[in-house]
């Protein structure tokens, strides 16, 4: 069921699967419970590339050949999903551990994989389809859910799927965000950081196309119920996209390996990994292209008089830090889901076990209570950008110091009270910067805590810590 010989493993490195995953994500978001959990807790709008990378790594672990790795990842996913529960805007409860909800997530991945084959002109035969379905049911079982939440046979699955599409799925806020906001306002991945003009130009062309292709691939009965627009020529465009993805399978194997995609999503302008030299060359060439685009792009007129006072500069810096780092969910406010997203990302990077993971979450929860008490001036239970900017210089309290200490202890895997090069790379996904090293080439506890406090309190905007929570 798992490992290199599985049907899923073959699809995992198939370029068509990128379209299938986007489609499956939209179908998941159309489920009321999943859509509510995404809107309330997920950082996918502000940090979609980070979310994609973490999802791919998780799927690699779950469908790999190592049973111990799969068991550990399943436990991590269950702990993560346990934290996603609440009520939506209509006061309806949602719970990411609901077995019916989890079954629907797996169902969308299976159905979208089957659909990608059909739309690209290579439909799966019955044997391959049944094998793939058995693998996805085994995946659900590996998470600890009873197999009965997905029908036992493929024919019964299609009855279940048709019923869900016709009766359960809705035009949720999360679905609208993905289709009409995320695709058209997708932030640049780390690879294209610093090239806003070039990225914006490509996104303006590709974003609407991806949205149109995705909508056209959804079940017709759902498109009608949800009131999704029928764009002329969309079906032809969709089929062309799937056929092009099928033809891309002829590219060299090393271009198609998902492992390489994950590496690209982890690259940064100041990285020192094996791809660093290639990235430097690529960025130099794309900067030239970006300069050419800027020459032919009108510069928008500034609105209002410029204010060069020091207070204004500090306020703009605080607002930028609020948007880029603190507001992880992108709703314009700082509240517990934002800090939970930070804790979730750091736990994922460090692959923490339950005790350390809980300690880090608890430290972030204490920091949120401290922030709320200090900054929530209107008592609405959240912190606005204005409230943050007004008090930004005074944020490094005891709770934030505790966050820094717990994070240091989690990163210091060997317990020698220093962060060495390997531990640093695990947390930051890049090598040491010269400014953080001591005389012995290590990062001390006091230096880590000091630098983390300076970063998280917004005192310094250009530090090695910037990519820790601000990468898209």
XYZ file of N, CA, C and O in Angstrom, residues 109-272:
656
model
N -8.807 13.749 -2.526
C -7.506 13.416 -3.128
C -7.643 12.242 -4.091
O -7.075 12.256 -5.188
N -8.400 11.216 -3.674
C -8.599 10.074 -4.565
C -9.363 10.486 -5.815
O -8.942 10.211 -6.943
N -10.500 11.147 -5.635
C -11.337 11.507 -6.783
C -10.605 12.445 -7.727
O -10.717 12.313 -8.960
N -9.832 13.404 -7.193
C -9.111 14.340 -8.065
C -7.982 13.646 -8.804
O -7.640 14.026 -9.932
N -7.376 12.622 -8.201
C -6.353 11.846 -8.906
C -6.966 11.077 -10.072
O -6.392 11.007 -11.167
N -8.139 10.487 -9.837
C -8.839 9.791 -10.922
C -9.240 10.775 -12.019
O -9.087 10.498 -13.216
N -9.746 11.930 -11.619
C -10.195 12.933 -12.588
C -9.040 13.473 -13.413
O -9.197 13.716 -14.613
N -7.874 13.656 -12.804
C -6.734 14.188 -13.560
C -6.344 13.224 -14.678
O -5.951 13.644 -15.768
N -6.443 11.933 -14.406
C -6.119 10.954 -15.445
C -7.148 11.015 -16.575
O -6.802 10.964 -17.765
N -8.421 11.129 -16.204
C -9.472 11.179 -17.226
C -9.354 12.447 -18.076
O -9.433 12.392 -19.308
N -9.143 13.600 -17.442
C -9.076 14.854 -18.185
C -7.832 14.958 -19.057
O -7.824 15.711 -20.031
N -6.788 14.229 -18.716
C -5.569 14.268 -19.529
C -5.540 13.171 -20.582
O -4.525 12.973 -21.254
N -6.666 12.457 -20.745
C -6.768 11.474 -21.817
C -6.202 10.113 -21.492
O -6.038 9.281 -22.390
N -5.909 9.841 -20.217
C -5.387 8.541 -19.807
C -6.172 8.012 -18.608
O -5.641 7.916 -17.501
N -7.454 7.682 -18.789
C -8.258 7.229 -17.643
C -7.692 5.952 -17.043
O -7.144 5.090 -17.737
N -7.818 5.855 -15.729
C -7.349 4.659 -15.030
C -8.248 3.470 -15.353
O -9.471 3.615 -15.446
N -7.636 2.306 -15.513
C -8.452 1.104 -15.657
C -8.967 0.709 -14.270
O -8.540 1.239 -13.241
N -9.887 -0.220 -14.233
C -10.559 -0.558 -12.981
C -9.579 -1.085 -11.940
O -9.673 -0.759 -10.753
N -8.607 -1.887 -12.376
C -7.651 -2.465 -11.432
C -6.812 -1.377 -10.772
O -6.618 -1.364 -9.542
N -6.293 -0.445 -11.581
C -5.470 0.639 -11.037
C -6.291 1.533 -10.116
O -5.806 1.988 -9.076
N -7.552 1.767 -10.494
C -8.406 2.619 -9.665
C -8.672 1.967 -8.309
O -8.624 2.628 -7.267
N -8.936 0.667 -8.317
C -9.204 -0.031 -7.064
C -7.960 -0.067 -6.184
O -8.047 0.063 -4.952
N -6.795 -0.226 -6.817
C -5.553 -0.222 -6.038
C -5.315 1.146 -5.406
O -4.948 1.244 -4.227
N -5.521 2.211 -6.171
C -5.337 3.561 -5.647
C -6.312 3.826 -4.506
O -5.945 4.418 -3.482
N -7.548 3.377 -4.661
C -8.548 3.595 -3.622
C -8.161 2.844 -2.352
O -8.304 3.365 -1.229
N -7.651 1.640 -2.495
C -7.208 0.868 -1.330
C -6.074 1.586 -0.610
O -5.999 1.572 0.632
N -5.189 2.224 -1.369
C -4.081 2.965 -0.750
C -4.597 4.157 0.054
O -4.120 4.425 1.168
N -5.561 4.875 -0.473
C -6.090 6.022 0.254
C -6.878 5.585 1.487
O -6.849 6.270 2.517
N -7.579 4.468 1.401
C -8.254 3.957 2.593
C -7.227 3.509 3.631
O -7.445 3.690 4.844
N -6.100 2.968 3.182
C -5.030 2.594 4.115
C -4.412 3.835 4.757
O -4.031 3.817 5.935
N -4.331 4.918 3.997
C -3.841 6.189 4.530
C -4.754 6.681 5.650
O -4.302 7.104 6.716
N -6.051 6.602 5.434
C -7.005 7.017 6.459
C -6.886 6.121 7.693
O -6.940 6.597 8.837
N -6.692 4.830 7.465
C -6.540 3.905 8.582
C -5.255 4.184 9.357
O -5.213 4.047 10.585
N -4.200 4.612 8.651
C -2.933 4.935 9.313
C -3.079 6.124 10.250
O -2.331 6.263 11.223
N -4.049 6.990 9.978
C -4.327 8.115 10.857
C -5.123 7.691 12.085
O -5.346 8.500 12.995
N -5.574 6.443 12.086
C -6.316 5.933 13.231
C -7.820 5.951 13.046
O -8.558 5.580 13.965
N -8.301 6.354 11.878
C -9.741 6.401 11.633
C -10.235 5.043 11.138
O -9.523 4.328 10.426
N -11.443 4.713 11.497
C -12.029 3.457 11.038
C -12.273 3.509 9.532
O -12.703 4.533 8.997
N -11.975 2.400 8.880
C -12.108 2.358 7.423
C -13.539 2.587 6.961
O -13.786 3.010 5.839
N -14.512 2.346 7.826
C -15.909 2.455 7.438
C -16.361 3.849 7.080
O -17.450 4.026 6.518
N -15.562 4.866 7.397
C -15.960 6.224 7.054
C -15.796 6.508 5.562
O -16.291 7.516 5.070
N -15.096 5.628 4.844
C -15.101 5.631 3.384
C -15.693 4.300 2.937
O -15.366 3.262 3.510
N -16.544 4.300 1.929
C -17.163 3.046 1.476
C -16.111 2.004 1.128
O -14.995 2.344 0.693
N -16.436 0.727 1.266
C -15.433 -0.330 1.061
C -15.049 -0.562 -0.390
O -13.963 -1.077 -0.664
N -15.907 -0.218 -1.332
C -15.618 -0.498 -2.734
C -15.682 0.784 -3.562
O -16.319 1.769 -3.161
N -15.069 0.734 -4.726
C -15.059 1.899 -5.613
C -16.467 2.259 -6.090
O -16.830 3.448 -6.082
N -17.294 1.292 -6.536
C -18.661 1.678 -6.954
C -19.429 2.384 -5.839
O -20.151 3.358 -6.091
N -19.280 1.912 -4.602
C -19.963 2.562 -3.481
C -19.373 3.942 -3.210
O -20.080 4.850 -2.760
N -18.071 4.081 -3.471
C -17.453 5.400 -3.273
C -18.109 6.432 -4.165
O -18.370 7.552 -3.725
N -18.366 6.103 -5.431
C -18.925 7.099 -6.340
C -20.321 7.520 -5.901
O -20.706 8.685 -6.073
N -21.078 6.613 -5.312
C -22.379 6.994 -4.770
C -22.206 7.968 -3.599
O -22.928 8.972 -3.488
N -21.249 7.660 -2.730
C -20.945 8.539 -1.590
C -20.490 9.908 -2.080
O -20.955 10.945 -1.581
N -19.607 9.925 -3.077
C -19.069 11.187 -3.593
C -20.176 12.041 -4.218
O -20.270 13.247 -3.954
N -21.018 11.428 -5.030
C -22.110 12.183 -5.665
C -23.054 12.775 -4.618
O -23.538 13.906 -4.772
N -23.320 12.014 -3.561
C -24.195 12.528 -2.510
C -23.567 13.723 -1.799
O -24.230 14.740 -1.534
N -22.269 13.642 -1.497
C -21.569 14.743 -0.825
C -21.589 16.000 -1.687
O -21.860 17.102 -1.197
N -21.325 15.843 -2.977
C -21.297 16.997 -3.879
C -22.678 17.630 -3.981
O -22.826 18.852 -3.972
N -23.699 16.790 -4.084
C -25.055 17.299 -4.297
C -25.690 17.870 -3.032
O -26.511 18.788 -3.117
N -25.296 17.343 -1.847
C -26.021 17.712 -0.630
C -25.195 18.468 0.403
O -25.751 19.268 1.164
N -23.894 18.253 0.453
C -23.099 18.783 1.559
C -22.256 20.009 1.183
O -22.114 20.922 1.993
N -21.705 20.027 -0.014
C -20.766 21.100 -0.363
C -21.496 22.419 -0.555
O -22.630 22.467 -1.023
N -20.809 23.514 -0.207
C -21.392 24.852 -0.299
C -20.366 25.828 -0.855
O -19.164 25.549 -0.889
N -20.868 26.971 -1.266
C -19.997 28.057 -1.719
C -19.493 28.794 -0.479
O -19.988 29.854 -0.110
N -18.485 28.231 0.174
C -17.994 28.755 1.442
C -17.071 29.947 1.225
O -16.575 30.196 0.115
N -16.812 30.655 2.320
C -15.875 31.781 2.237
C -14.482 31.299 1.867
O -13.780 31.948 1.085
N -14.074 30.139 2.400
C -12.750 29.609 2.084
C -12.631 29.294 0.599
O -11.589 29.555 -0.023
N -13.679 28.731 0.018
C -13.664 28.439 -1.419
C -13.509 29.724 -2.227
O -12.714 29.782 -3.176
N -14.240 30.775 -1.856
C -14.148 32.040 -2.588
C -12.771 32.671 -2.436
O -12.243 33.268 -3.389
N -12.171 32.534 -1.259
C -10.829 33.081 -1.048
C -9.832 32.394 -1.969
O -8.989 33.039 -2.604
N -9.917 31.071 -2.054
C -8.972 30.328 -2.904
C -9.154 30.700 -4.368
O -8.180 30.974 -5.074
N -10.382 30.720 -4.830
C -10.627 30.936 -6.255
C -10.420 32.388 -6.685
O -9.905 32.643 -7.782
N -10.811 33.332 -5.840
C -10.863 34.723 -6.298
C -9.899 35.661 -5.575
O -9.790 36.829 -5.947
N -9.227 35.167 -4.565
C -8.241 36.002 -3.888
C -6.855 35.396 -3.950
O -5.902 36.063 -4.330
N -6.757 34.118 -3.585
C -5.445 33.486 -3.504
C -4.755 33.440 -4.864
O -3.600 33.859 -5.002
N -5.450 32.944 -5.889
C -4.824 32.792 -7.191
C -4.421 34.132 -7.801
O -3.378 34.243 -8.438
N -5.245 35.152 -7.591
C -4.972 36.437 -8.227
C -4.076 37.335 -7.394
O -3.596 38.356 -7.891
N -3.850 36.972 -6.128
C -2.986 37.785 -5.258
C -1.925 36.913 -4.594
O -1.458 37.221 -3.502
N -1.527 35.852 -5.254
C -0.586 34.897 -4.696
C 0.749 35.574 -4.404
O 1.356 36.173 -5.297
N 1.235 35.513 -3.146
C 2.531 36.123 -2.846
C 3.666 35.350 -3.503
O 3.534 34.160 -3.809
N 4.765 36.033 -3.711
C 5.910 35.403 -4.350
C 6.544 34.372 -3.419
O 6.651 34.602 -2.218
N 6.965 33.225 -3.951
C 7.698 32.263 -3.126
C 9.084 32.814 -2.823
O 9.522 33.792 -3.445
N 9.809 32.228 -1.862
C 11.140 32.736 -1.525
C 12.062 32.861 -2.730
O 12.906 33.755 -2.782
N 11.886 31.982 -3.711
C 12.729 32.018 -4.901
C 12.653 33.354 -5.615
O 13.641 33.831 -6.182
N 11.475 33.992 -5.598
C 11.281 35.255 -6.317
C 11.157 36.448 -5.372
O 10.673 37.500 -5.773
N 11.592 36.266 -4.120
C 11.555 37.385 -3.188
C 12.464 38.503 -3.706
O 13.563 38.263 -4.191
N 11.998 39.734 -3.625
C 12.785 40.860 -4.115
C 12.573 41.174 -5.573
O 13.223 42.075 -6.115
N 11.656 40.441 -6.224
C 11.367 40.691 -7.637
C 9.862 40.916 -7.802
O 9.181 40.203 -8.526
N 9.327 41.915 -7.127
C 7.861 42.081 -7.105
C 7.250 42.386 -8.456
O 6.149 41.927 -8.767
N 7.947 43.182 -9.280
C 7.374 43.553 -10.578
C 7.252 42.338 -11.489
O 6.209 42.112 -12.118
N 8.324 41.560 -11.552
C 8.310 40.377 -12.403
C 7.257 39.379 -11.932
O 6.496 38.831 -12.737
N 7.201 39.159 -10.608
C 6.225 38.214 -10.079
C 4.800 38.690 -10.329
O 3.934 37.912 -10.728
N 4.557 39.978 -10.080
C 3.199 40.505 -10.250
C 2.745 40.395 -11.697
O 1.567 40.121 -11.976
N 3.665 40.583 -12.622
C 3.317 40.476 -14.041
C 2.901 39.050 -14.401
O 1.878 38.829 -15.052
N 3.709 38.074 -13.969
C 3.364 36.684 -14.248
C 2.099 36.243 -13.549
O 1.279 35.530 -14.121
N 1.913 36.706 -12.311
C 0.727 36.325 -11.552
C -0.545 36.894 -12.173
O -1.585 36.235 -12.189
N -0.449 38.116 -12.707
C -1.620 38.735 -13.322
C -2.110 37.927 -14.512
O -3.307 37.902 -14.820
N -1.194 37.244 -15.181
C -1.569 36.408 -16.316
C -2.016 35.016 -15.877
O -3.019 34.484 -16.359
N -1.258 34.421 -14.948
C -1.506 33.024 -14.590
C -2.639 32.860 -13.586
O -3.372 31.858 -13.632
N -2.809 33.820 -12.659
C -3.802 33.675 -11.602
C -5.202 33.424 -12.109
O -5.847 32.421 -11.739
N -5.751 34.288 -12.961
C -7.102 34.050 -13.475
C -7.228 32.759 -14.275
O -8.281 32.111 -14.254
N -6.147 32.375 -14.970
C -6.182 31.135 -15.752
C -6.303 29.926 -14.833
O -7.113 29.014 -15.073
N -5.512 29.913 -13.748
C -5.580 28.789 -12.802
C -6.968 28.703 -12.186
O -7.543 27.616 -12.039
N -7.515 29.862 -11.807
C -8.859 29.867 -11.238
C -9.895 29.340 -12.202
O -10.771 28.553 -11.832
N -9.802 29.758 -13.460
C -10.763 29.310 -14.478
C -10.654 27.815 -14.721
O -11.664 27.103 -14.822
N -9.421 27.310 -14.805
C -9.198 25.880 -15.009
C -9.778 25.074 -13.853
O -10.449 24.042 -14.046
N -9.544 25.543 -12.643
C -10.018 24.812 -11.468
C -11.534 24.768 -11.413
O -12.132 23.709 -11.173
N -12.177 25.907 -11.649
C -13.643 25.944 -11.624
C -14.215 25.016 -12.692
O -15.169 24.270 -12.457
N -13.632 25.049 -13.892
C -14.138 24.221 -14.987
C -14.009 22.732 -14.692
O -14.776 21.924 -15.230
N -13.054 22.347 -13.852
C -12.844 20.926 -13.556
C -13.753 20.411 -12.444
O -13.820 19.198 -12.212
N -14.444 21.308 -11.736
C -15.317 20.885 -10.643
C -16.586 20.222 -11.180
O -16.996 20.486 -12.310
N -17.225 19.388 -10.378
C -18.463 18.731 -10.830
C -19.514 19.767 -11.237
O -19.717 20.768 -10.545
N -20.170 19.510 -12.347
C -21.128 20.479 -12.879
C -22.257 20.760 -11.899
O -22.695 21.911 -11.748
N -22.726 19.723 -11.197
C -23.831 19.923 -10.266
C -23.431 20.875 -9.149
O -24.239 21.692 -8.683
N -22.183 20.824 -8.730
C -21.728 21.746 -7.692
C -21.533 23.148 -8.246
O -21.868 24.136 -7.574
N -21.010 23.258 -9.444
C -20.835 24.592 -10.043
C -22.170 25.322 -10.111
O -22.264 26.522 -9.842
N -23.224 24.591 -10.471
C -24.545 25.214 -10.562
C -25.056 25.621 -9.177
O -25.575 26.722 -8.991
N -24.955 24.696 -8.209
C -25.442 24.996 -6.874
C -24.692 26.161 -6.237
O -25.272 26.984 -5.527
N -23.378 26.236 -6.477
C -22.558 27.268 -5.851
C -22.595 28.587 -6.619
O -22.066 29.596 -6.142
N -23.203 28.579 -7.815
C -23.270 29.800 -8.607
C -21.938 30.233 -9.164
O -21.700 31.434 -9.379
N -21.047 29.278 -9.411
C -19.733 29.617 -9.971
C -19.890 29.977 -11.448
O -20.642 29.324 -12.175
N -19.193 30.995 -11.900
C -19.407 31.489 -13.268
C -18.943 30.499 -14.326
O -17.948 29.794 -14.156
N -19.685 30.457 -15.422
C -19.317 29.642 -16.582
C -18.596 30.548 -17.578
O -19.222 31.350 -18.264
N -17.289 30.453 -17.647
C -16.487 31.294 -18.536
C -16.436 30.645 -19.916
O -16.109 29.455 -20.036
N -16.772 31.382 -20.986
C -16.694 30.807 -22.336
C -15.293 30.279 -22.636
O -14.296 30.950 -22.376
N -15.236 29.068 -23.161
C -13.959 28.461 -23.508
C -13.234 27.827 -22.338
O -12.119 27.318 -22.506
N -13.840 27.839 -21.140
C -13.154 27.320 -19.953
C -12.878 25.824 -20.062
O -11.819 25.350 -19.644
N -13.850 25.078 -20.605
C -13.652 23.631 -20.721
C -12.490 23.301 -21.652
O -11.673 22.416 -21.365
N -12.381 24.024 -22.745
C -11.266 23.809 -23.676
C -9.942 24.164 -23.019
O -8.943 23.441 -23.150
N -9.925 25.282 -22.288
C -8.712 25.697 -21.580
C -8.309 24.667 -20.547
O -7.115 24.327 -20.411
N -9.290 24.142 -19.822
C -9.001 23.141 -18.796
C -8.406 21.880 -19.410
O -7.382 21.362 -18.950
N -9.025 21.375 -20.465
C -8.519 20.162 -21.092
C -7.128 20.376 -21.671
O -6.270 19.492 -21.592
N -6.880 21.559 -22.203
C -5.553 21.875 -22.734
C -4.509 21.878 -21.626
O -3.385 21.404 -21.812
N -4.883 22.412 -20.453
C -3.955 22.449 -19.327
C -3.599 21.045 -18.866
O -2.422 20.743 -18.591
N -4.597 20.170 -18.773
C -4.317 18.796 -18.332
C -3.503 18.033 -19.375
O -2.620 17.232 -19.020
N -3.772 18.284 -20.635
C -2.975 17.629 -21.679
C -1.534 18.126 -21.664
O -0.588 17.363 -21.848
N -1.362 19.436 -21.433
C -0.007 19.990 -21.356
C 0.744 19.401 -20.164
O 1.942 19.098 -20.253
N 0.055 19.240 -19.046
C 0.691 18.636 -17.879
C 1.071 17.192 -18.155
O 2.114 16.707 -17.715
N 0.223 16.497 -18.915
C 0.548 15.121 -19.295
C 1.799 15.090 -20.169
O 2.694 14.258 -19.966
N 1.902 16.015 -21.116
C 3.080 16.059 -21.988
C 4.340 16.425 -21.211
O 5.443 16.012 -21.571
N 4.175 17.177 -20.118
C 5.338 17.562 -19.314
C 6.006 16.364 -18.663
O 7.145 16.457 -18.197
N 5.307 15.226 -18.635
C 5.916 14.024 -18.062
C 7.112 13.546 -18.874
O 7.900 12.724 -18.402
N 7.256 14.068 -20.096
C 8.404 13.696 -20.927
C 9.676 14.438 -20.528
O 10.757 14.146 -21.042
N 9.555 15.409 -19.628
C 10.725 16.150 -19.169
C 11.660 15.229 -18.387
O 11.245 14.164 -17.906
N 12.931 15.608 -18.241
C 13.863 14.776 -17.455
C 13.322 14.504 -16.052
O 12.689 15.363 -15.432
N 13.596 13.301 -15.549
C 13.037 12.886 -14.261
C 13.403 13.826 -13.134
O 12.592 14.087 -12.240
N 14.644 14.353 -13.144
C 15.051 15.206 -12.028
C 14.307 16.541 -12.018
O 14.311 17.261 -11.028
N 13.648 16.893 -13.140
C 12.825 18.108 -13.175
C 11.473 17.871 -12.525
O 10.811 18.829 -12.126
N 11.060 16.622 -12.429
C 9.708 16.308 -12.001
C 9.640 15.782 -10.571
O 8.545 15.592 -10.053
N 10.789 15.525 -9.958
C 10.788 14.975 -8.617
C 10.215 15.985 -7.621
O 10.658 17.129 -7.550
N 9.226 15.545 -6.865
C 8.622 16.432 -5.878
C 9.645 16.867 -4.843
O 9.558 17.964 -4.290
N 10.630 16.027 -4.576
C 11.694 16.400 -3.645
C 12.396 17.673 -4.102
O 12.739 18.541 -3.287
N 12.585 17.817 -5.414
C 13.211 19.023 -5.945
C 12.289 20.230 -5.812
O 12.750 21.359 -5.588
N 10.979 19.999 -5.966
C 10.017 21.088 -5.763
C 10.086 21.580 -4.327
O 10.087 22.791 -4.053
N 10.153 20.642 -3.376
C 10.260 21.011 -1.968
C 11.535 21.817 -1.727
O 11.528 22.816 -1.000
N 12.639 21.411 -2.353
C 13.890 22.152 -2.202
C 13.770 23.559 -2.751
O 14.253 24.523 -2.149
N 13.104 23.700 -3.893
C 12.919 25.032 -4.480
C 12.077 25.915 -3.576
O 12.342 27.109 -3.427
N 11.049 25.343 -2.947
C 10.202 26.124 -2.060
C 10.937 26.536 -0.792
O 10.512 27.453 -0.099
N 12.056 25.861 -0.487
C 12.832 26.187 0.706
C 13.967 27.153 0.414
O 14.635 27.611 1.339
N 14.211 27.450 -0.855
C 15.316 28.335 -1.209
C 15.047 29.750 -0.736
O 13.912 30.189 -0.616
N 16.102 30.471 -0.492
C 15.993 31.879 -0.132
C 17.162 32.620 -0.740
O 18.187 32.024 -1.079
N 17.061 33.944 -0.900
C 18.136 34.716 -1.518
C 19.469 34.588 -0.806
O 20.513 34.707 -1.429
N 19.446 34.356 0.531
C 20.695 34.285 1.277
C 21.032 32.865 1.707
O 21.807 32.645 2.617
N 20.449 31.870 1.041
C 20.731 30.491 1.392
C 22.125 30.076 0.969
O 22.802 30.734 0.185
N 22.574 28.926 1.532
C 23.915 28.448 1.204
C 23.905 26.975 0.820
O 24.912 26.305 0.892
